[in-house]
Amino acid sequence: VAKIGFLGLGNMGAPMVENLIEAGHIVHIYDVLPELRAPLVALGAIDALTPLEATRDVDIVITMLPSGAIVRQVYEGPTGIFNTLDCRGLLFIDCSTIAPDDARALAAGATRVGAEMIDAPVSGGVRGAIDGTLTFIVGGSSQTLEKARPVLENMGRAIFHVGEHGAGQTAKICNNMMTGILMAGTAEALALGVRNGLDPGVLSDVMRKSTGANFVVERWNPWPGVDQNSPASKGYAGGFKLGLLLKDLDLAIQSAQSSKAAVPLGSAARNLFQIHALGAVENVGMDMSIVQSLYYPISIAESVQQPALMLPRGN
Ligand code: NAD
């Protein structure tokens, strides 16, 4: 049993905490939004009113936060963990998706205060977090990974050690660029089919068994009602916020610029999602599969009220 401080209880963090509690760990939790803590406290988590309170009596700190700027503030800020806590002997696991340079700077900071750190961004989405089947993509030393492994295994299934500090983030960014491209491509294909008289569910079944098969069409269908478990069938709530995907696509483009790689499809996907974000501010907080409505006038209200397979209004 480990004593864990967990910071960031959003779409991913909350179900990860649930799995840690179920595995028997003592989990101290903190999020800037207090309403996210109560349901986890009911399951056995220990409430903390500040990040310091959540981390001062633990062996392991896990962070699952929105952006590199926030992660750095939480660890390195004037009231951050490195500056307020006796960090000697602690293990820090950052599961957020952030820039590789930020991950390297944080790991160096951890070393300076006598702690160890790995970047361990995840893949598998909210469903992977709930099912405890996340993929962890780890950068850092193998010795530190071995210390983290038992806890990672309580939240995920596959654990990849891809290289030194920051390498986990590099791999994660490549993966998410691919996810953005797949989401846009799948939404585009579904809208083309529907505009030509096809049922989106039937077309999805065809693609699942054909060369167009991919994770999005399998487990993240962007058309409301096709997959009852996908965010599209829940008013595009939960899931992976479009704003977070945009952050990752921006990270991919920054990586491409600094390494002189060409990412024409990643750039196209980034611009497509950015146009959608600029079109309506509420899209930013919705699951990224909301991009379907850029291709076709989906009725979000109908998608929640009538979860059965439906053909939305045409235009
Ligand atoms: P989210 O926005 O749902 O949750 C982030 C949480 O962090 C929020 O509850 C927010 O209140 C909290 N927070 C912000 N600042 C904080 C602070 N200073 N201290 C404590 N808590 C703070 O995001 P998410 O979907 O859970 O994603 C978290 C991270 O995981 C992101 O980096 C994202 O890119 C990555 N990720 C998300 C998914 C997904 O499918 N949602 C999949 C893989 C990776």
Short mmCIF file of C-alpha atoms and ligand atoms in Angstrom, two decimals:
data_model
loop_
_atom_site.label_atom_id
_atom_site.label_comp_id
_atom_site.label_asym_id
_atom_site.label_seq_id
_atom_site.Cartn_x
_atom_site.Cartn_y
_atom_site.Cartn_z
CA VAL A 1 0.00 0.00 0.00
CA ALA A 2 1.37 3.37 -1.02
CA LYS A 3 0.56 6.81 0.33
CA ILE A 4 -0.23 8.92 -2.71
CA GLY A 5 -0.97 12.62 -3.24
CA PHE A 6 -3.02 13.11 -6.41
CA LEU A 7 -3.44 16.57 -7.94
CA GLY A 8 -5.94 17.20 -10.77
CA LEU A 9 -9.29 15.39 -10.56
CA GLY A 10 -10.75 16.11 -13.99
CA ASN A 11 -12.05 13.73 -16.63
CA MET A 12 -8.93 11.56 -16.34
CA GLY A 13 -7.71 12.16 -12.79
CA ALA A 14 -10.97 11.23 -11.03
CA PRO A 15 -11.28 7.69 -12.48
CA MET A 16 -7.53 7.14 -11.99
CA VAL A 17 -7.98 7.97 -8.30
CA GLU A 18 -10.93 5.57 -8.10
CA ASN A 19 -8.72 2.74 -9.35
CA LEU A 20 -5.97 3.61 -6.86
CA ILE A 21 -8.47 3.54 -3.99
CA GLU A 22 -9.84 0.23 -5.21
CA ALA A 23 -6.30 -1.17 -5.22
CA GLY A 24 -6.07 -0.28 -1.52
CA HIS A 25 -3.79 2.77 -1.62
CA ILE A 26 -4.19 5.76 0.68
CA VAL A 27 -4.93 8.64 -1.67
CA HIS A 28 -4.88 12.31 -0.67
CA ILE A 29 -6.63 14.39 -3.33
CA TYR A 30 -6.63 18.03 -4.42
CA ASP A 31 -8.20 19.99 -7.25
CA VAL A 32 -8.81 23.73 -7.54
CA LEU A 33 -12.48 22.83 -8.11
CA PRO A 34 -13.72 21.63 -4.67
CA GLU A 35 -16.83 19.98 -6.15
CA LEU A 36 -14.62 17.38 -7.84
CA ARG A 37 -13.24 16.18 -4.50
CA ALA A 38 -16.48 15.23 -2.69
CA PRO A 39 -17.43 12.20 -4.84
CA LEU A 40 -13.92 10.76 -4.39
CA VAL A 41 -13.95 11.42 -0.64
CA ALA A 42 -17.17 9.37 -0.54
CA LEU A 43 -15.18 6.51 -2.06
CA GLY A 44 -12.44 6.73 0.55
CA ALA A 45 -10.03 9.42 -0.68
CA ILE A 46 -8.65 11.90 1.85
CA ASP A 47 -9.67 15.49 1.12
CA ALA A 48 -7.05 18.24 1.03
CA LEU A 49 -7.74 21.96 0.90
CA THR A 50 -4.32 22.82 -0.55
CA PRO A 51 -1.74 21.06 -2.72
CA LEU A 52 0.63 21.07 0.27
CA GLU A 53 -1.93 19.29 2.44
CA ALA A 54 -2.35 16.64 -0.25
CA THR A 55 1.36 15.96 -0.56
CA ARG A 56 3.01 16.39 2.84
CA ASP A 57 2.40 12.88 4.19
CA VAL A 58 2.90 10.77 1.07
CA ASP A 59 5.54 8.70 -0.74
CA ILE A 60 4.32 9.36 -4.27
CA VAL A 61 2.83 12.45 -5.92
CA ILE A 62 0.83 12.04 -9.13
CA THR A 63 -0.19 15.05 -11.20
CA MET A 64 -2.88 14.98 -13.91
CA LEU A 65 -3.17 18.63 -14.89
CA PRO A 66 -4.23 20.54 -18.01
CA SER A 67 -1.02 22.17 -19.24
CA GLY A 68 2.73 22.53 -18.86
CA ALA A 69 2.37 26.02 -17.38
CA ILE A 70 0.09 24.69 -14.63
CA VAL A 71 2.27 21.63 -13.94
CA ARG A 72 5.35 23.85 -13.61
CA GLN A 73 3.50 26.24 -11.32
CA VAL A 74 2.36 23.35 -9.11
CA TYR A 75 5.91 21.98 -8.75
CA GLU A 76 8.18 25.00 -9.21
CA GLY A 77 6.04 28.01 -8.23
CA PRO A 78 6.79 30.06 -5.10
CA THR A 79 4.22 28.01 -3.16
CA GLY A 80 4.86 24.90 -5.27
CA ILE A 81 5.86 21.43 -4.11
CA PHE A 82 9.63 21.87 -4.67
CA ASN A 83 9.66 25.05 -2.59
CA THR A 84 7.36 24.12 0.28
CA LEU A 85 7.74 20.39 0.86
CA ASP A 86 10.61 18.26 2.14
CA CYS A 87 10.90 16.33 -1.12
CA ARG A 88 13.79 14.03 -0.19
CA GLY A 89 13.02 10.46 -1.23
CA LEU A 90 9.72 11.30 -2.90
CA LEU A 91 8.63 9.93 -6.26
CA PHE A 92 6.87 12.33 -8.64
CA ILE A 93 4.84 10.95 -11.54
CA ASP A 94 3.50 13.54 -13.96
CA CYS A 95 0.78 12.00 -16.14
CA SER A 96 -0.25 15.28 -17.81
CA THR A 97 0.58 15.88 -21.47
CA ILE A 98 3.13 18.71 -21.58
CA ALA A 99 6.13 19.82 -23.66
CA PRO A 100 9.19 17.54 -23.45
CA ASP A 101 11.31 20.57 -22.43
CA ASP A 102 8.98 21.22 -19.49
CA ALA A 103 9.25 17.55 -18.45
CA ARG A 104 13.06 17.73 -18.55
CA ALA A 105 13.12 20.96 -16.52
CA LEU A 106 10.80 19.43 -13.91
CA ALA A 107 12.90 16.27 -13.64
CA ALA A 108 16.02 18.38 -13.10
CA GLY A 109 14.16 20.35 -10.41
CA ALA A 110 13.11 17.12 -8.71
CA THR A 111 16.72 15.94 -8.64
CA ARG A 112 17.79 19.25 -7.05
CA VAL A 113 15.35 18.73 -4.16
CA GLY A 114 16.39 15.11 -3.61
CA ALA A 115 13.42 13.45 -5.34
CA GLU A 116 12.91 11.33 -8.44
CA MET A 117 10.54 12.02 -11.30
CA ILE A 118 9.20 10.40 -14.45
CA ASP A 119 7.05 11.78 -17.22
CA ALA A 120 4.25 9.24 -17.63
CA PRO A 121 1.63 10.68 -19.98
CA VAL A 122 -1.22 8.33 -20.75
CA SER A 123 -3.28 7.17 -23.66
CA GLY A 124 -6.62 5.38 -23.74
CA GLY A 125 -8.96 8.27 -23.00
CA VAL A 126 -11.54 8.48 -20.26
CA ARG A 127 -12.75 4.96 -20.97
CA GLY A 128 -9.23 3.65 -20.46
CA ALA A 129 -8.98 5.61 -17.20
CA ILE A 130 -12.29 4.18 -15.94
CA ASP A 131 -11.47 0.61 -16.98
CA GLY A 132 -7.91 0.83 -15.62
CA THR A 133 -6.53 0.00 -19.07
CA LEU A 134 -4.49 3.14 -19.74
CA THR A 135 -1.24 3.00 -21.65
CA PHE A 136 1.60 4.77 -19.79
CA ILE A 137 4.34 6.24 -21.98
CA VAL A 138 7.27 6.79 -19.68
CA GLY A 139 10.39 8.94 -19.88
CA GLY A 140 13.06 8.83 -17.18
CA SER A 141 15.39 6.30 -15.61
CA SER A 142 14.41 2.63 -15.56
CA GLN A 143 15.12 2.49 -11.80
CA THR A 144 12.57 5.21 -11.14
CA LEU A 145 10.08 3.55 -13.46
CA GLU A 146 10.42 0.30 -11.50
CA LYS A 147 9.50 2.19 -8.31
CA ALA A 148 6.44 3.63 -10.07
CA ARG A 149 5.42 0.46 -11.88
CA PRO A 150 3.20 -1.16 -9.17
CA VAL A 151 1.10 2.00 -8.92
CA LEU A 152 0.95 2.50 -12.70
CA GLU A 153 -0.25 -1.09 -13.03
CA ASN A 154 -3.24 -0.23 -10.84
CA MET A 155 -4.35 2.35 -13.42
CA GLY A 156 -3.21 0.88 -16.70
CA ARG A 157 -2.33 -2.19 -18.65
CA ALA A 158 0.57 -1.34 -20.97
CA ILE A 159 3.65 0.50 -19.69
CA PHE A 160 6.24 1.62 -22.25
CA HIS A 161 9.64 2.95 -21.28
CA VAL A 162 10.54 5.05 -24.31
CA GLY A 163 13.69 6.85 -23.16
CA GLU A 164 15.10 9.55 -20.92
CA HIS A 165 13.16 12.43 -19.33
CA GLY A 166 10.86 14.06 -21.90
CA ALA A 167 10.81 11.04 -24.22
CA GLY A 168 7.44 9.95 -22.83
CA GLN A 169 6.01 13.33 -23.76
CA THR A 170 7.54 13.20 -27.24
CA ALA A 171 5.90 9.83 -27.92
CA LYS A 172 2.60 11.01 -26.45
CA ILE A 173 2.59 14.10 -28.66
CA CYS A 174 3.21 11.98 -31.78
CA ASN A 175 0.34 9.70 -30.74
CA ASN A 176 -2.06 12.56 -30.12
CA MET A 177 -1.27 14.23 -33.42
CA MET A 178 -2.33 10.91 -34.95
CA THR A 179 -5.50 10.85 -32.80
CA GLY A 180 -6.46 14.35 -33.97
CA ILE A 181 -5.95 13.36 -37.60
CA LEU A 182 -7.99 10.16 -37.09
CA MET A 183 -10.82 12.03 -35.41
CA ALA A 184 -11.02 14.63 -38.19
CA GLY A 185 -10.74 11.94 -40.87
CA THR A 186 -13.43 9.77 -39.32
CA ALA A 187 -15.82 12.72 -38.87
CA GLU A 188 -15.19 13.73 -42.48
CA ALA A 189 -15.92 10.22 -43.80
CA LEU A 190 -19.12 9.88 -41.71
CA ALA A 191 -20.43 13.25 -42.92
CA LEU A 192 -19.69 12.31 -46.54
CA GLY A 193 -21.62 9.06 -46.13
CA VAL A 194 -24.61 10.69 -44.42
CA ARG A 195 -24.79 13.42 -47.06
CA ASN A 196 -25.02 10.61 -49.61
CA GLY A 197 -27.86 8.85 -47.84
CA LEU A 198 -26.01 6.37 -45.61
CA ASP A 199 -26.86 5.58 -42.02
CA PRO A 200 -23.88 6.64 -39.81
CA GLY A 201 -24.17 3.46 -37.73
CA VAL A 202 -24.10 1.19 -40.75
CA LEU A 203 -21.20 3.12 -42.26
CA SER A 204 -19.32 2.85 -38.93
CA ASP A 205 -19.91 -0.94 -38.90
CA VAL A 206 -18.50 -1.14 -42.42
CA MET A 207 -15.41 0.90 -41.51
CA ARG A 208 -14.79 -1.15 -38.36
CA LYS A 209 -14.38 -4.23 -40.53
CA SER A 210 -12.57 -2.47 -43.39
CA THR A 211 -9.33 -0.66 -44.05
CA GLY A 212 -10.74 2.49 -42.42
CA ALA A 213 -10.81 0.81 -38.98
CA ASN A 214 -9.20 2.91 -36.26
CA PHE A 215 -9.50 3.71 -32.54
CA VAL A 216 -11.97 6.56 -33.17
CA VAL A 217 -14.40 4.47 -35.16
CA GLU A 218 -14.02 1.64 -32.62
CA ARG A 219 -14.27 3.50 -29.31
CA TRP A 220 -14.82 7.24 -29.86
CA ASN A 221 -17.45 7.48 -32.58
CA PRO A 222 -18.13 11.19 -33.21
CA TRP A 223 -21.69 10.66 -34.50
CA PRO A 224 -24.34 10.87 -31.74
CA GLY A 225 -26.13 7.62 -31.04
CA VAL A 226 -23.81 5.29 -32.94
CA ASP A 227 -21.92 4.23 -29.80
CA GLN A 228 -23.88 4.78 -26.59
CA ASN A 229 -20.66 5.01 -24.58
CA SER A 230 -18.92 7.65 -26.66
CA PRO A 231 -19.04 11.33 -25.62
CA ALA A 232 -20.98 12.09 -28.84
CA SER A 233 -23.95 10.21 -27.34
CA LYS A 234 -23.70 12.24 -24.12
CA GLY A 235 -23.91 15.72 -25.60
CA TYR A 236 -20.15 15.68 -26.24
CA ALA A 237 -19.59 15.93 -22.46
CA GLY A 238 -16.68 14.29 -20.64
CA GLY A 239 -13.98 12.76 -22.79
CA PHE A 240 -11.02 14.75 -24.08
CA LYS A 241 -11.64 18.46 -24.29
CA LEU A 242 -11.08 20.04 -27.69
CA GLY A 243 -8.98 22.70 -25.94
CA LEU A 244 -6.63 19.98 -24.63
CA LEU A 245 -6.30 18.39 -28.08
CA LEU A 246 -5.42 21.81 -29.47
CA LYS A 247 -2.69 22.13 -26.83
CA ASP A 248 -1.29 18.76 -27.95
CA LEU A 249 -1.47 19.66 -31.66
CA ASP A 250 0.35 22.91 -30.86
CA LEU A 251 3.00 20.86 -29.01
CA ALA A 252 3.32 18.62 -32.10
CA ILE A 253 3.84 21.62 -34.35
CA GLN A 254 6.42 23.10 -31.96
CA SER A 255 8.27 19.76 -31.98
CA ALA A 256 8.09 19.68 -35.77
CA GLN A 257 9.52 23.19 -36.02
CA SER A 258 12.39 22.52 -33.66
CA SER A 259 13.29 19.22 -35.36
CA LYS A 260 12.60 20.35 -38.95
CA ALA A 261 10.00 17.59 -39.37
CA ALA A 262 7.12 18.09 -41.80
CA VAL A 263 3.62 17.61 -40.34
CA PRO A 264 1.20 18.69 -43.09
CA LEU A 265 -1.67 16.51 -41.82
CA GLY A 266 -1.05 17.47 -38.20
CA SER A 267 -1.09 21.15 -39.22
CA ALA A 268 -4.33 20.66 -41.16
CA ALA A 269 -5.93 18.94 -38.17
CA ARG A 270 -4.71 21.68 -35.82
CA ASN A 271 -6.20 24.38 -38.04
CA LEU A 272 -9.47 22.51 -38.41
CA PHE A 273 -9.91 22.14 -34.65
CA GLN A 274 -8.76 25.73 -34.12
CA ILE A 275 -11.39 27.02 -36.56
CA HIS A 276 -13.98 25.01 -34.66
CA ALA A 277 -12.78 26.44 -31.34
CA LEU A 278 -12.95 29.99 -32.67
CA GLY A 279 -16.42 29.35 -34.14
CA ALA A 280 -17.99 28.76 -30.72
CA VAL A 281 -16.22 29.14 -27.41
CA GLU A 282 -18.27 26.33 -25.82
CA ASN A 283 -16.65 23.85 -28.21
CA VAL A 284 -13.33 24.23 -26.36
CA GLY A 285 -14.68 22.52 -23.24
CA MET A 286 -16.46 19.74 -25.13
CA ASP A 287 -15.06 16.41 -26.23
CA MET A 288 -12.94 16.81 -29.35
CA SER A 289 -15.38 14.64 -31.34
CA ILE A 290 -17.56 17.79 -31.44
CA VAL A 291 -15.56 18.45 -34.63
CA GLN A 292 -18.26 16.31 -36.27
CA SER A 293 -20.53 19.37 -36.13
CA LEU A 294 -18.05 21.30 -38.29
CA TYR A 295 -18.86 18.83 -41.08
CA TYR A 296 -22.56 18.39 -40.45
CA PRO A 297 -25.24 20.30 -38.49
CA ILE A 298 -25.50 17.91 -35.55
CA SER A 299 -28.16 18.75 -32.99
CA ILE A 300 -26.40 18.35 -29.64
CA ALA A 301 -29.65 18.63 -27.64
CA GLU A 302 -31.21 15.82 -29.66
CA SER A 303 -28.12 13.69 -29.23
CA VAL A 304 -28.58 13.74 -25.45
CA GLN A 305 -32.34 13.32 -25.39
CA GLN A 306 -32.57 10.59 -28.02
CA PRO A 307 -29.63 8.30 -27.51
CA ALA A 308 -30.95 5.80 -30.04
CA LEU A 309 -29.32 5.78 -33.44
CA MET A 310 -30.58 8.86 -35.22
CA LEU A 311 -30.15 10.78 -38.38
CA PRO A 312 -29.82 14.46 -37.54
CA ARG A 313 -31.56 17.17 -39.47
CA GLY A 314 -30.03 17.72 -42.89
CA ASN A 315 -29.36 21.14 -44.31
P1 NAD B 1 -9.53 18.16 -17.26
O1 NAD B 1 -9.52 19.56 -17.72
O2 NAD B 1 -10.81 17.40 -17.26
O3 NAD B 1 -8.92 18.06 -15.76
C1 NAD B 1 -7.84 18.81 -15.30
C2 NAD B 1 -8.11 19.15 -13.84
O4 NAD B 1 -7.00 19.86 -13.29
C3 NAD B 1 -9.34 20.03 -13.66
O5 NAD B 1 -10.25 19.40 -12.78
C4 NAD B 1 -8.77 21.31 -13.05
O6 NAD B 1 -9.67 21.95 -12.14
C5 NAD B 1 -7.54 20.80 -12.37
N1 NAD B 1 -6.55 21.84 -12.07
C6 NAD B 1 -6.19 22.91 -12.82
N2 NAD B 1 -5.24 23.62 -12.20
C7 NAD B 1 -4.97 22.96 -11.03
C8 NAD B 1 -4.07 23.20 -9.95
N3 NAD B 1 -3.24 24.25 -9.97
N4 NAD B 1 -4.07 22.33 -8.93
C9 NAD B 1 -4.90 21.28 -8.89
N5 NAD B 1 -5.79 21.00 -9.88
C10 NAD B 1 -5.82 21.85 -10.93
O7 NAD B 1 -8.43 17.40 -18.14
P2 NAD B 1 -8.25 15.82 -18.35
O8 NAD B 1 -9.02 15.40 -19.55
O9 NAD B 1 -8.43 15.13 -17.07
O10 NAD B 1 -6.71 15.79 -18.80
C11 NAD B 1 -5.66 15.99 -17.88
C12 NAD B 1 -4.34 15.83 -18.62
O11 NAD B 1 -4.28 14.54 -19.25
C13 NAD B 1 -4.13 16.85 -19.74
O12 NAD B 1 -2.77 17.20 -19.80
C14 NAD B 1 -4.57 16.09 -20.98
O13 NAD B 1 -3.94 16.58 -22.15
C15 NAD B 1 -4.13 14.68 -20.64
N6 NAD B 1 -4.92 13.59 -21.26
C16 NAD B 1 -6.27 13.63 -21.36
C17 NAD B 1 -6.95 12.56 -21.95
C18 NAD B 1 -8.46 12.52 -22.11
O14 NAD B 1 -8.97 11.70 -22.88
N7 NAD B 1 -9.21 13.37 -21.41
C19 NAD B 1 -6.24 11.46 -22.42
C20 NAD B 1 -4.87 11.43 -22.26
C21 NAD B 1 -4.21 12.50 -21.69
#
